Tab-separated table of C-alpha atoms in Angstrom:
chain	number	residue	atom	x	y	z
A	135	MET	CA	24.290	29.653	-5.321
A	136	LYS	CA	26.457	26.348	-4.541
A	137	ASN	CA	29.933	26.289	-5.685
A	138	LYS	CA	30.776	23.978	-8.689
A	139	TYR	CA	32.218	20.556	-7.777
A	140	SER	CA	35.199	20.198	-10.483
A	141	ILE	CA	38.754	19.067	-10.491
A	142	PHE	CA	39.559	22.622	-9.939
A	143	SER	CA	37.351	22.997	-7.014
A	144	LEU	CA	38.998	19.644	-5.574
A	145	ILE	CA	42.576	21.114	-6.144
A	146	LYS	CA	41.732	24.509	-4.516
A	147	ASN	CA	40.309	22.728	-1.526
A	148	ALA	CA	43.294	20.327	-1.495
A	149	PHE	CA	45.613	23.225	-0.625
A	150	SER	CA	43.271	24.270	2.653
A	151	ASN	CA	43.425	20.429	3.815
A	152	HIS	CA	39.713	20.291	2.780
A	153	GLU	CA	38.586	22.227	5.611
A	154	ASN	CA	36.755	25.070	3.661
A	155	TRP	CA	34.177	23.115	1.609
A	156	GLN	CA	30.828	24.717	1.300
A	157	ARG	CA	27.744	23.144	3.178
A	158	ALA	CA	26.081	20.903	0.826
A	159	TRP	CA	22.932	21.785	2.338
A	160	ARG	CA	21.494	23.937	5.048
A	161	ASP	CA	20.014	22.711	8.613
A	162	PRO	CA	16.850	24.920	8.568
A	163	GLU	CA	14.438	25.108	11.512
A	164	PRO	CA	10.793	23.995	9.929
A	165	LYS	CA	8.558	26.782	9.155
A	166	LYS	CA	4.967	27.004	9.895
A	167	GLU	CA	3.495	25.974	6.620
A	168	TYR	CA	4.684	24.780	3.369
A	169	ASP	CA	3.093	24.220	0.000
A	170	ALA	CA	3.877	20.710	-0.084
A	171	VAL	CA	5.731	18.454	2.512
A	172	ILE	CA	7.367	15.157	1.685
A	173	VAL	CA	8.210	12.660	4.637
A	174	GLY	CA	11.006	10.425	3.885
A	175	GLY	CA	14.375	11.984	3.306
A	176	GLY	CA	15.824	8.909	1.374
A	177	GLY	CA	16.693	8.742	-2.152
A	178	HIS	CA	13.328	8.675	-3.652
A	179	GLY	CA	11.867	11.508	-1.375
A	180	LEU	CA	14.959	13.892	-1.825
A	181	ALA	CA	14.139	13.066	-5.835
A	182	THR	CA	10.621	13.998	-5.296
A	183	ALA	CA	11.350	17.510	-3.635
A	184	TYR	CA	14.040	18.026	-6.117
A	185	TYR	CA	11.874	17.405	-9.169
A	186	LEU	CA	8.958	19.475	-7.469
A	187	ALA	CA	11.006	22.466	-7.317
A	188	LYS	CA	12.700	21.890	-10.883
A	189	LYS	CA	10.017	21.072	-12.923
A	190	HIS	CA	7.145	22.321	-11.136
A	191	ASN	CA	8.407	25.419	-9.424
A	192	LEU	CA	7.442	24.087	-6.042
A	193	THR	CA	9.898	25.468	-4.036
A	194	ASN	CA	8.342	26.591	-0.622
A	195	ILE	CA	8.549	22.830	0.097
A	196	ALA	CA	9.933	20.720	2.852
A	197	VAL	CA	11.513	17.067	3.271
A	198	VAL	CA	11.170	15.732	6.781
A	199	GLU	CA	13.003	12.812	7.981
A	200	LYS	CA	12.909	11.076	11.238
A	201	GLY	CA	17.002	10.036	11.070
A	202	TRP	CA	19.579	11.640	8.662
A	203	ILE	CA	19.106	11.627	5.088
A	204	GLY	CA	19.861	8.609	3.126
A	205	GLY	CA	20.133	6.521	6.388
A	206	GLY	CA	17.349	4.151	5.483
A	207	ASN	CA	17.128	1.805	2.815
A	208	THR	CA	19.187	4.299	0.337
A	209	GLY	CA	22.306	3.322	2.762
A	210	ARG	CA	21.217	-0.314	2.984
A	211	ASN	CA	20.658	-1.569	-0.722
A	212	THR	CA	23.087	-3.415	-2.720
A	213	THR	CA	22.771	-0.267	-5.472
A	214	ILE	CA	21.909	-2.432	-8.641
A	215	ILE	CA	20.147	-0.460	-11.425
A	216	ARG	CA	18.371	-2.386	-14.400
A	217	SER	CA	15.223	-2.218	-16.352
A	218	ASN	CA	14.893	-5.499	-17.530
A	219	TYR	CA	11.193	-5.980	-16.451
A	220	LEU	CA	8.919	-8.257	-18.193
A	221	TRP	CA	5.508	-6.288	-18.244
A	222	ASP	CA	5.160	-2.881	-20.077
A	223	ALA	CA	4.096	-0.951	-17.084
A	224	SER	CA	7.148	-1.833	-15.271
A	225	ALA	CA	9.441	-1.545	-18.395
A	226	GLY	CA	8.175	1.970	-18.962
A	227	LEU	CA	8.736	2.807	-15.309
A	228	TYR	CA	12.258	1.574	-14.593
A	229	ASP	CA	13.715	2.510	-17.986
A	230	HIS	CA	12.582	5.892	-17.453
A	231	ALA	CA	14.700	5.773	-14.274
A	232	LEU	CA	17.565	4.324	-16.230
A	233	LYS	CA	17.853	6.997	-18.702
A	234	ILE	CA	17.667	9.691	-16.174
A	235	TRP	CA	20.483	7.800	-14.346
A	236	GLU	CA	22.463	8.007	-17.573
A	237	GLY	CA	22.652	11.869	-17.247
A	238	LEU	CA	22.187	12.443	-13.526
A	239	SER	CA	26.050	13.024	-12.482
A	240	GLN	CA	26.001	15.634	-14.835
A	241	GLU	CA	22.700	17.022	-13.927
A	242	LEU	CA	23.275	17.255	-10.278
A	243	ASN	CA	27.173	18.090	-10.474
A	244	TYR	CA	27.787	15.280	-8.053
A	245	ASN	CA	29.579	12.009	-8.852
A	246	LEU	CA	27.186	9.283	-8.266
A	247	MET	CA	29.691	6.985	-9.502
A	248	PHE	CA	26.992	5.610	-12.002
A	249	SER	CA	28.620	2.532	-13.812
A	250	GLN	CA	27.273	0.688	-16.696
A	251	ARG	CA	28.924	-2.691	-15.975
A	252	GLY	CA	25.966	-4.751	-17.104
A	253	VAL	CA	23.729	-6.909	-14.971
A	254	MET	CA	23.737	-10.561	-15.916
A	255	ASN	CA	20.742	-12.865	-14.892
A	256	LEU	CA	21.322	-16.513	-14.762
A	257	ALA	CA	19.286	-19.456	-16.037
A	258	HIS	CA	19.333	-22.879	-13.848
A	259	ASN	CA	16.577	-24.814	-15.273
A	260	LEU	CA	14.329	-25.132	-18.378
A	261	GLN	CA	11.732	-23.048	-17.012
A	262	ASP	CA	14.557	-20.252	-16.159
A	263	VAL	CA	15.562	-20.426	-19.891
A	264	ARG	CA	12.234	-20.263	-21.215
A	265	ASP	CA	11.313	-17.532	-18.982
A	266	LEU	CA	14.260	-15.397	-19.076
A	267	LYS	CA	14.303	-15.772	-23.177
A	268	ARG	CA	10.870	-14.406	-22.968
A	269	ARG	CA	11.752	-11.575	-21.056
A	270	THR	CA	14.576	-10.710	-23.421
A	271	HIS	CA	12.317	-10.639	-26.257
A	272	ALA	CA	9.455	-8.582	-24.276
A	273	ASN	CA	12.378	-6.123	-23.256
A	274	ARG	CA	13.589	-5.521	-26.690
A	275	LEU	CA	10.044	-5.021	-27.943
A	276	ASN	CA	10.197	-2.256	-25.436
A	277	GLY	CA	12.991	-0.813	-26.556
A	278	ILE	CA	15.511	-2.014	-23.764
A	279	ASP	CA	18.611	-3.547	-24.472
A	280	ALA	CA	18.697	-7.287	-23.453
A	281	VAL	CA	20.384	-10.415	-25.128
A	282	TRP	CA	20.258	-13.973	-24.312
A	283	LEU	CA	23.760	-15.620	-23.512
A	284	GLU	CA	24.561	-19.428	-23.773
A	285	THR	CA	26.604	-20.936	-20.807
A	286	SER	CA	29.937	-20.261	-23.043
A	287	GLU	CA	29.103	-16.685	-23.266
A	288	VAL	CA	27.946	-16.465	-19.529
A	289	LYS	CA	31.722	-17.965	-18.860
A	290	LYS	CA	33.350	-15.730	-21.331
A	291	PHE	CA	31.700	-12.606	-19.684
A	292	CYS	CA	32.253	-13.527	-16.308
A	293	PRO	CA	35.165	-16.201	-16.141
A	294	ILE	CA	34.765	-16.883	-12.446
A	295	ILE	CA	31.300	-18.153	-12.577
A	296	ASN	CA	31.387	-22.376	-12.101
A	297	THR	CA	29.770	-23.465	-15.437
A	298	SER	CA	30.164	-26.978	-14.732
A	299	GLN	CA	27.273	-29.085	-15.587
A	300	ASP	CA	27.895	-31.186	-12.649
A	301	ILE	CA	26.561	-28.631	-9.802
A	302	ARG	CA	23.455	-28.459	-8.355
A	303	TYR	CA	22.115	-25.879	-10.123
A	304	PRO	CA	24.041	-25.633	-13.465
A	305	VAL	CA	24.234	-22.697	-15.267
A	306	LEU	CA	22.136	-22.934	-18.556
A	307	GLY	CA	22.481	-19.595	-20.068
A	308	GLY	CA	21.560	-15.998	-18.811
A	309	THR	CA	20.542	-12.666	-19.894
A	310	LEU	CA	22.545	-9.533	-19.991
A	311	GLN	CA	21.335	-6.001	-20.247
A	312	ARG	CA	24.713	-3.947	-20.801
A	313	ARG	CA	23.155	-0.578	-19.875
A	314	ALA	CA	22.508	-1.608	-16.441
A	315	GLY	CA	25.045	-1.445	-13.573
A	316	THR	CA	25.603	0.146	-10.362
A	317	ALA	CA	25.997	3.546	-8.450
A	318	ARG	CA	26.930	4.942	-5.064
A	319	HIS	CA	24.062	5.025	-3.041
A	320	ASP	CA	24.681	7.699	-0.562
A	321	ALA	CA	25.841	10.062	-3.316
A	322	VAL	CA	22.467	9.689	-4.825
A	323	ALA	CA	20.782	11.089	-1.617
A	324	TRP	CA	23.558	13.655	-1.181
A	325	GLY	CA	23.328	15.043	-4.616
A	326	TYR	CA	19.620	15.153	-4.654
A	327	ALA	CA	19.411	16.873	-1.232
A	328	ARG	CA	22.375	19.482	-2.388
A	329	GLY	CA	20.291	19.927	-5.589
A	330	ALA	CA	16.947	20.607	-3.887
A	331	ASP	CA	18.424	22.534	-1.217
A	332	GLU	CA	19.779	24.971	-3.796
A	333	MET	CA	16.468	25.655	-5.212
A	334	GLY	CA	14.986	26.510	-1.619
A	335	VAL	CA	13.890	22.991	-0.310
A	336	ASP	CA	14.151	22.689	3.338
A	337	ILE	CA	15.595	19.382	4.268
A	338	ILE	CA	14.918	18.980	8.089
A	339	GLN	CA	16.395	15.994	9.485
A	340	ASN	CA	15.768	14.673	13.037
A	341	CYS	CA	12.128	15.292	12.679
A	342	GLU	CA	9.790	12.161	13.035
A	343	VAL	CA	6.159	12.628	11.587
A	344	LYS	CA	3.551	11.546	14.743
A	345	GLY	CA	0.448	12.177	13.265
A	346	ILE	CA	-1.512	13.388	10.075
A	347	LYS	CA	-4.160	16.315	10.862
A	348	ARG	CA	-7.437	15.860	8.615
A	349	ASN	CA	-10.499	17.980	8.121
A	350	GLY	CA	-12.955	15.486	6.985
A	351	ASP	CA	-11.293	14.191	3.308
A	352	THR	CA	-8.587	16.753	3.133
A	353	VAL	CA	-5.269	16.894	4.985
A	354	GLU	CA	-4.403	20.163	6.776
A	355	GLY	CA	-0.818	19.266	8.165
A	356	ILE	CA	1.471	17.053	10.072
A	357	GLU	CA	2.398	16.862	13.531
A	358	THR	CA	6.055	16.197	14.232
A	359	THR	CA	8.765	15.869	16.839
A	360	ARG	CA	9.558	19.471	15.901
A	361	GLY	CA	5.836	20.923	15.970
A	362	PHE	CA	2.919	21.051	13.636
A	363	ILE	CA	3.681	22.204	10.130
A	364	LYS	CA	0.703	23.211	7.966
A	365	THR	CA	0.464	22.130	4.632
A	366	LYS	CA	-2.193	21.127	1.855
A	367	LYS	CA	-0.161	18.403	0.291
A	368	ILE	CA	1.673	15.508	1.751
A	369	GLY	CA	3.994	12.861	-0.591
A	370	VAL	CA	4.680	10.118	1.922
A	371	VAL	CA	7.696	7.986	0.694
A	372	ALA	CA	8.647	6.230	3.756
A	373	ALA	CA	9.343	2.667	2.496
A	374	GLY	CA	9.149	0.324	5.495
A	375	HIS	CA	7.300	2.537	7.445
A	376	SER	CA	4.520	3.418	4.837
A	377	SER	CA	2.157	1.584	6.717
A	378	VAL	CA	2.619	3.160	9.998
A	379	ILE	CA	2.093	6.646	8.366
A	380	ALA	CA	-1.056	5.567	6.462
A	381	ASN	CA	-2.277	4.250	9.957
A	382	MET	CA	-1.821	7.869	11.280
A	383	ALA	CA	-4.272	8.970	8.380
A	384	GLY	CA	-6.467	6.218	8.951
A	385	LEU	CA	-5.889	4.302	5.726
A	386	LYS	CA	-5.037	0.928	5.048
A	387	LEU	CA	-2.332	-0.162	2.483
A	388	PRO	CA	-1.926	-3.653	0.918
A	389	LEU	CA	1.843	-3.977	2.230
A	390	GLU	CA	3.805	-5.971	4.296
A	391	SER	CA	6.889	-4.685	5.663
A	392	LYS	CA	10.012	-7.505	6.052
A	393	PRO	CA	13.577	-7.261	6.547
A	394	LEU	CA	15.575	-7.683	3.618
A	395	GLN	CA	19.361	-8.720	4.226
A	396	ALA	CA	22.871	-7.933	2.512
A	397	LEU	CA	26.648	-8.186	3.191
A	398	VAL	CA	29.970	-7.142	2.294
A	399	SER	CA	33.159	-9.018	2.352
A	400	GLU	CA	36.597	-7.826	3.121
A	401	PRO	CA	38.051	-5.668	0.286
A	402	VAL	CA	40.039	-7.549	-2.449
A	403	LYS	CA	41.483	-6.587	-5.936
A	404	PRO	CA	39.103	-6.545	-8.677
A	405	ILE	CA	37.765	-9.956	-9.514
A	406	ILE	CA	34.214	-9.522	-10.692
A	407	ASP	CA	33.351	-6.439	-13.096
A	408	THR	CA	29.690	-6.673	-13.500
A	409	VAL	CA	26.701	-7.548	-11.486
A	410	VAL	CA	25.283	-11.350	-11.466
A	411	MET	CA	22.143	-12.081	-10.352
A	412	SER	CA	20.443	-15.422	-9.981
A	413	ASN	CA	16.780	-15.887	-9.109
A	414	ALA	CA	16.636	-19.820	-8.718
A	415	VAL	CA	19.362	-20.088	-6.003
A	416	HIS	CA	18.830	-16.569	-4.888
A	417	ALA	CA	22.301	-14.982	-4.816
A	418	TYR	CA	23.563	-11.701	-6.385
A	419	VAL	CA	26.820	-10.275	-6.398
A	420	SER	CA	29.087	-7.373	-7.502
A	421	GLN	CA	32.286	-5.714	-6.217
A	422	SER	CA	32.425	-2.159	-4.998
A	423	ASP	CA	35.027	0.506	-6.130
A	424	LYS	CA	36.274	-0.295	-2.524
A	425	GLY	CA	37.027	-3.867	-3.444
A	426	GLU	CA	34.175	-5.368	-1.156
A	427	LEU	CA	32.114	-7.985	-2.783
A	428	VAL	CA	28.443	-6.624	-2.289
A	429	ILE	CA	25.840	-9.843	-1.927
A	430	GLY	CA	22.386	-9.391	-1.796
A	431	ALA	CA	19.972	-11.976	0.225
A	432	GLY	CA	16.529	-12.498	0.482
A	433	THR	CA	13.862	-11.435	2.809
A	434	ASP	CA	12.365	-12.898	5.844
A	435	SER	CA	9.100	-14.704	5.310
A	436	TYR	CA	7.558	-12.864	8.243
A	437	VAL	CA	6.422	-8.910	9.091
A	438	SER	CA	9.296	-7.254	11.253
A	439	TYR	CA	10.479	-3.712	11.546
A	440	THR	CA	13.710	-4.880	13.408
A	441	GLN	CA	16.541	-4.161	10.432
A	442	LYS	CA	18.243	-7.207	11.277
A	443	GLY	CA	16.980	-10.608	9.463
A	444	SER	CA	17.534	-14.242	10.163
A	445	PHE	CA	20.982	-16.139	9.937
A	446	ASN	CA	19.507	-18.840	7.738
A	447	ILE	CA	18.631	-16.449	5.033
A	448	VAL	CA	22.246	-15.327	4.720
A	449	GLU	CA	23.215	-18.827	5.094
A	450	GLU	CA	21.215	-19.821	2.142
A	451	THR	CA	22.625	-17.334	0.165
A	452	LEU	CA	26.432	-17.715	0.658
A	453	LYS	CA	25.898	-21.548	-0.145
A	454	ALA	CA	24.559	-20.505	-3.436
A	455	ILE	CA	27.400	-17.912	-3.876
A	456	LEU	CA	30.253	-20.760	-3.011
A	457	GLU	CA	28.568	-22.972	-5.293
A	458	LEU	CA	28.342	-20.342	-8.294
A	459	TYR	CA	32.050	-18.899	-7.321
A	460	PRO	CA	34.228	-21.522	-5.636
A	461	ILE	CA	36.917	-18.891	-5.843
A	462	PHE	CA	35.142	-16.841	-3.121
A	463	SER	CA	35.651	-20.065	-0.548
A	464	ARG	CA	38.146	-18.504	1.958
A	465	MET	CA	36.796	-15.072	2.000
A	466	LYS	CA	35.497	-13.200	5.090
A	467	MET	CA	32.320	-11.232	5.297
A	468	LEU	CA	32.895	-8.201	6.873
A	469	ARG	CA	29.568	-6.637	7.534
A	470	GLN	CA	25.767	-7.826	7.577
A	471	TRP	CA	22.693	-5.762	7.611
A	472	GLY	CA	19.175	-5.486	7.153
A	473	GLY	CA	16.629	-2.927	5.786
A	474	ILE	CA	12.773	-2.971	6.198
A	475	VAL	CA	11.258	-3.170	2.701
A	476	ASP	CA	7.573	-2.907	1.798
A	477	ILE	CA	6.004	-5.557	-0.286
A	478	CYS	CA	3.077	-5.327	-2.451
A	479	PRO	CA	1.263	-8.506	-3.265
A	480	ASP	CA	1.884	-7.943	-6.813
A	481	ALA	CA	5.610	-6.903	-6.061
A	482	SER	CA	5.184	-3.574	-7.994
A	483	PRO	CA	5.169	-0.344	-6.626
A	484	ILE	CA	2.334	2.148	-5.739
A	485	ILE	CA	2.698	5.906	-6.686
A	486	SER	CA	-0.659	7.162	-6.336
A	487	LYS	CA	-3.136	9.435	-4.961
A	488	THR	CA	-5.319	8.311	-2.148
A	489	SER	CA	-8.656	8.835	-1.096
A	490	ILE	CA	-7.681	11.545	1.133
A	491	LYS	CA	-7.135	14.783	-0.768
A	492	GLY	CA	-3.629	16.167	-0.599
A	493	LEU	CA	-2.103	12.849	0.767
A	494	TYR	CA	-0.111	11.024	-1.632
A	495	PHE	CA	1.887	7.649	-1.178
A	496	ASN	CA	4.953	6.236	-2.859
A	497	CYS	CA	5.679	2.634	-1.595
A	498	GLY	CA	5.693	-0.836	-2.285
A	499	TRP	CA	9.047	-0.782	-3.780
A	500	GLY	CA	9.895	-3.799	-2.121
A	501	THR	CA	13.199	-5.139	-2.583
A	502	GLY	CA	14.096	-3.412	-5.607
A	503	GLY	CA	13.565	0.458	-5.207
A	504	PHE	CA	17.165	1.903	-5.437
A	505	LYS	CA	17.177	1.474	-9.016
A	506	ALA	CA	14.127	3.365	-9.775
A	507	THR	CA	15.045	6.404	-7.456
A	508	PRO	CA	15.393	9.138	-9.893
A	509	GLY	CA	12.473	8.011	-12.216
A	510	SER	CA	10.511	7.311	-8.947
A	511	GLY	CA	10.967	10.974	-7.687
A	512	ASP	CA	10.237	12.567	-11.224
A	513	LEU	CA	6.777	10.573	-11.605
A	514	PHE	CA	5.598	11.228	-7.768
A	515	ALA	CA	6.388	15.057	-8.196
A	516	HIS	CA	4.498	14.938	-11.220
A	517	THR	CA	1.275	13.307	-9.595
A	518	ILE	CA	1.639	15.608	-6.362
A	519	ALA	CA	1.977	18.913	-8.465
A	520	ASN	CA	-0.817	17.854	-11.136
A	521	ASP	CA	-2.862	15.845	-8.773
A	522	GLU	CA	-2.908	13.352	-11.539
A	523	PRO	CA	-0.467	10.579	-12.491
A	524	HIS	CA	1.942	10.914	-15.211
A	525	LYS	CA	1.065	8.085	-18.029
A	526	LEU	CA	4.042	6.156	-16.743
A	527	ASN	CA	3.029	5.539	-13.121
A	528	ALA	CA	-0.678	5.548	-14.068
A	529	ALA	CA	-0.766	1.748	-13.615
A	530	PHE	CA	0.736	1.954	-10.399
A	531	ASN	CA	-2.247	3.538	-8.738
A	532	ILE	CA	-3.555	2.092	-5.363
A	533	ASN	CA	-7.032	1.563	-6.773
A	534	ARG	CA	-5.719	-1.284	-9.021
A	535	PHE	CA	-6.038	-3.598	-5.904
A	536	VAL	CA	-9.588	-2.844	-6.228
A	537	SER	CA	-10.168	-3.377	-9.876
A	538	GLY	CA	-8.043	-6.239	-10.259
A	539	ASP	CA	-5.528	-4.816	-12.623
A	540	LEU	CA	-2.533	-5.797	-11.094
A	541	VAL	CA	1.105	-5.487	-12.203
A	542	ASP	CA	2.070	-8.773	-11.397
A	543	GLU	CA	6.057	-8.812	-11.332
A	544	HIS	CA	6.415	-11.256	-8.804
A	545	GLY	CA	7.081	-14.194	-10.876
A	546	ALA	CA	8.203	-12.422	-13.802
A	547	ALA	CA	11.253	-10.026	-12.754
A	548	ALA	CA	14.613	-10.886	-13.233
A	549	VAL	CA	15.617	-11.842	-9.614
A	550	ALA	CA	13.240	-12.311	-6.516
A	551	HIS	CA	11.735	-8.893	-7.747
B	826	MET	CA	15.706	-14.849	13.996
B	827	PHE	CA	13.770	-15.922	17.235
B	828	LEU	CA	12.614	-19.118	19.106
B	829	ILE	CA	8.928	-20.103	18.907
B	830	ASN	CA	7.474	-22.147	21.187
B	831	CYS	CA	5.251	-24.385	19.372
B	832	PRO	CA	2.099	-25.288	21.440
B	833	TYR	CA	2.234	-28.862	20.370
B	834	CYS	CA	5.813	-29.189	19.930
B	835	GLY	CA	7.729	-27.239	22.404
B	836	GLU	CA	10.557	-24.147	21.482
B	837	ARG	CA	12.089	-24.626	18.057
B	838	ASP	CA	13.920	-21.967	15.714
B	839	GLN	CA	12.020	-19.855	13.725
B	840	SER	CA	13.575	-21.242	10.571
B	841	GLU	CA	11.004	-24.340	11.097
B	842	PHE	CA	7.943	-22.493	10.809
B	843	VAL	CA	6.116	-20.477	7.922
B	844	SER	CA	4.314	-17.027	8.820
B	845	GLY	CA	1.005	-16.948	7.668
B	846	GLY	CA	0.598	-13.557	7.984
B	847	GLU	CA	-2.025	-11.285	9.649
B	848	ALA	CA	-4.196	-13.251	11.857
B	849	HIS	CA	-8.378	-12.918	12.568
B	850	ILE	CA	-9.150	-11.697	8.995
B	851	VAL	CA	-12.346	-13.526	8.846
B	852	ARG	CA	-13.393	-15.034	5.450
B	853	PRO	CA	-16.413	-13.482	4.114
B	854	LYS	CA	-19.769	-15.405	4.906
B	855	GLN	CA	-21.708	-14.296	1.668
B	856	PRO	CA	-18.602	-13.945	-0.845
B	857	THR	CA	-21.038	-13.407	-3.828
B	858	GLU	CA	-22.389	-10.195	-1.959
B	859	LEU	CA	-19.179	-8.356	-1.741
B	860	ASN	CA	-18.414	-5.538	-3.424
B	861	ASP	CA	-15.036	-4.887	-5.025
B	862	ASP	CA	-13.865	-2.701	-2.155
B	863	GLN	CA	-14.777	-5.271	0.191
B	864	TRP	CA	-12.995	-8.012	-2.098
B	865	ALA	CA	-9.785	-5.784	-2.135
B	866	GLU	CA	-10.104	-5.272	1.778
B	867	TYR	CA	-10.143	-9.109	2.438
B	868	LEU	CA	-7.712	-10.258	-0.029
B	869	PHE	CA	-5.102	-7.237	0.136
B	870	MET	CA	-5.114	-4.838	2.566
B	871	ARG	CA	-3.156	-5.281	5.763
B	872	LYS	CA	-2.441	-3.570	9.134
B	873	ASN	CA	1.067	-4.186	8.880
B	874	ILE	CA	1.622	-3.053	12.343
B	875	LYS	CA	4.763	-1.907	13.889
B	876	GLY	CA	4.358	-3.065	17.485
B	877	ILE	CA	1.828	-5.908	18.846
B	878	GLN	CA	0.814	-7.800	15.794
B	879	PHE	CA	-1.748	-10.936	16.112
B	880	GLU	CA	-0.407	-13.465	13.109
B	881	ARG	CA	-0.643	-16.989	12.187
B	882	TRP	CA	2.109	-19.604	12.131
B	883	ASN	CA	2.659	-22.843	10.908
B	884	HIS	CA	5.107	-25.508	12.285
B	885	ALA	CA	5.804	-26.381	8.668
B	886	HIS	CA	8.849	-28.580	9.384
B	887	GLY	CA	7.473	-29.954	12.743
B	888	CYS	CA	3.881	-31.035	13.502
B	889	ARG	CA	2.567	-29.013	10.609
B	890	LYS	CA	-0.048	-27.355	12.756
B	891	TRP	CA	-1.212	-24.147	12.549
B	892	PHE	CA	-1.710	-21.754	15.686
B	893	ASN	CA	-1.444	-17.926	16.592
B	894	VAL	CA	1.257	-15.512	17.810
B	895	ALA	CA	0.962	-12.247	19.273
B	896	ARG	CA	4.508	-10.483	18.371
B	897	ASP	CA	6.002	-7.259	18.559
B	898	THR	CA	7.290	-6.596	15.319
B	899	SER	CA	9.492	-3.784	16.383
B	900	ASN	CA	11.665	-6.193	18.478
B	901	ASP	CA	10.426	-9.623	17.300
B	902	LYS	CA	9.681	-10.439	20.936
B	903	ILE	CA	6.524	-13.111	21.337
B	904	GLU	CA	3.949	-11.714	23.672
B	905	LYS	CA	1.751	-14.859	23.727
B	906	ILE	CA	0.934	-18.028	21.850
B	907	TYR	CA	-2.617	-19.184	21.229
B	908	LYS	CA	-4.383	-21.490	19.332
B	909	ILE	CA	-6.597	-21.257	16.430
B	910	GLY	CA	-10.346	-20.415	17.153
B	911	GLU	CA	-9.612	-18.608	20.472
B	912	GLN	CA	-9.662	-14.943	20.855
B	913	PRO	CA	-6.720	-12.535	20.563
B	914	PRO	CA	-5.541	-11.895	24.171
B	915	LYS	CA	-5.786	-8.421	25.324
B	916	LEU	CA	-1.792	-6.990	25.818
């Protein structure tokens, strides 16, 4: 049983110089066999394991991670959470996640620093205005909070935005989802890991999958750098490396993996208390609790697994940021990094069974997976446990690329997906 | 971020080029005879290799010609550049 985190445990541990905190999760040796194995110890994978144990009583399971948990895209994103998607299927999926976020810190007894500071999406031309207004209507029909703001209301909500009509891409208005916001990304992985570990899930780090053993159309186990693990069910949640794992099983996925960049500035006093995104000029910014501006840039146009990204992508984003926020002109950027995102042709995820029995994929989240972490884990756990999708992820099956029933959020999402 | 040696113009920054994705995906000769699975394979399924991948590039802000590149996607190192219509090199 894990000790409960509270103000009292914080005070108590302060007296022993914080040297006696209980381990948040074990570091077990892999067993010979599990009922299910999750490949990938990021937020989505750990959430999947947590819900498999919690809601489906599958506790003889393991999460295998080639590095350390939360060290991939979970630790590399810009932590934005929102659910203002256009299509019904996406709205259902992302709002399911948002609803779980709202009570997750309490459920996990782990402070995720979930902050519903609102996400504003800006319109810079007439087509943006039409598209974003249409999206607010679609959101509200799906029970998702969304409002349209005129330029003066945008300025009132976020006073540092340059709303001059003389700039190259003037602000013609925007949408606001007040329930949207940010969370502490590492805490999500750690909170789910602690919760899953408590229910008996083995979290095995530094364990890279090298092969998937099949007997005809059924999986038998995985070859790893720490030996063979026998299992009947494998849930792959490997983000940018999904195709690499799929290739081991002889599958091809409709994915391309590309570097997506983000950067943070030096820390400053509170200046922006919301998240502002702009699709047309591709710039989005929020401020972390440490005071850094967190800025999201775009993806490179080519396939790469280098976790770096090109300079010109960062340059374009910063140009746009400076035009919209002249007040940032003398700030220094502190760090820049890239994460490898797996992008589907329709910019929607895949949470699905495959043609191989016992092999499940949760991938294709592209540039916007962090926000979905709890919902993705919940629905993927349901899919693995029942060998059938939940009604909320039925549309996100892999067969949609054969049937043509795509969930085309590429042009519809609030920002470059 | 890397340089690409355009076979027509010489070495230029990658930002002058547009990636055309995986190369050597042959357009079906008899499109009407394809079933849905084969269409999905042709339109959407990609190898997305971590390692040496054969891909098409276009010098969009230069000569605007297409050509093929063999590139290691794990470190962005270009192994070979060859023209459209040529067979992929053995690497």
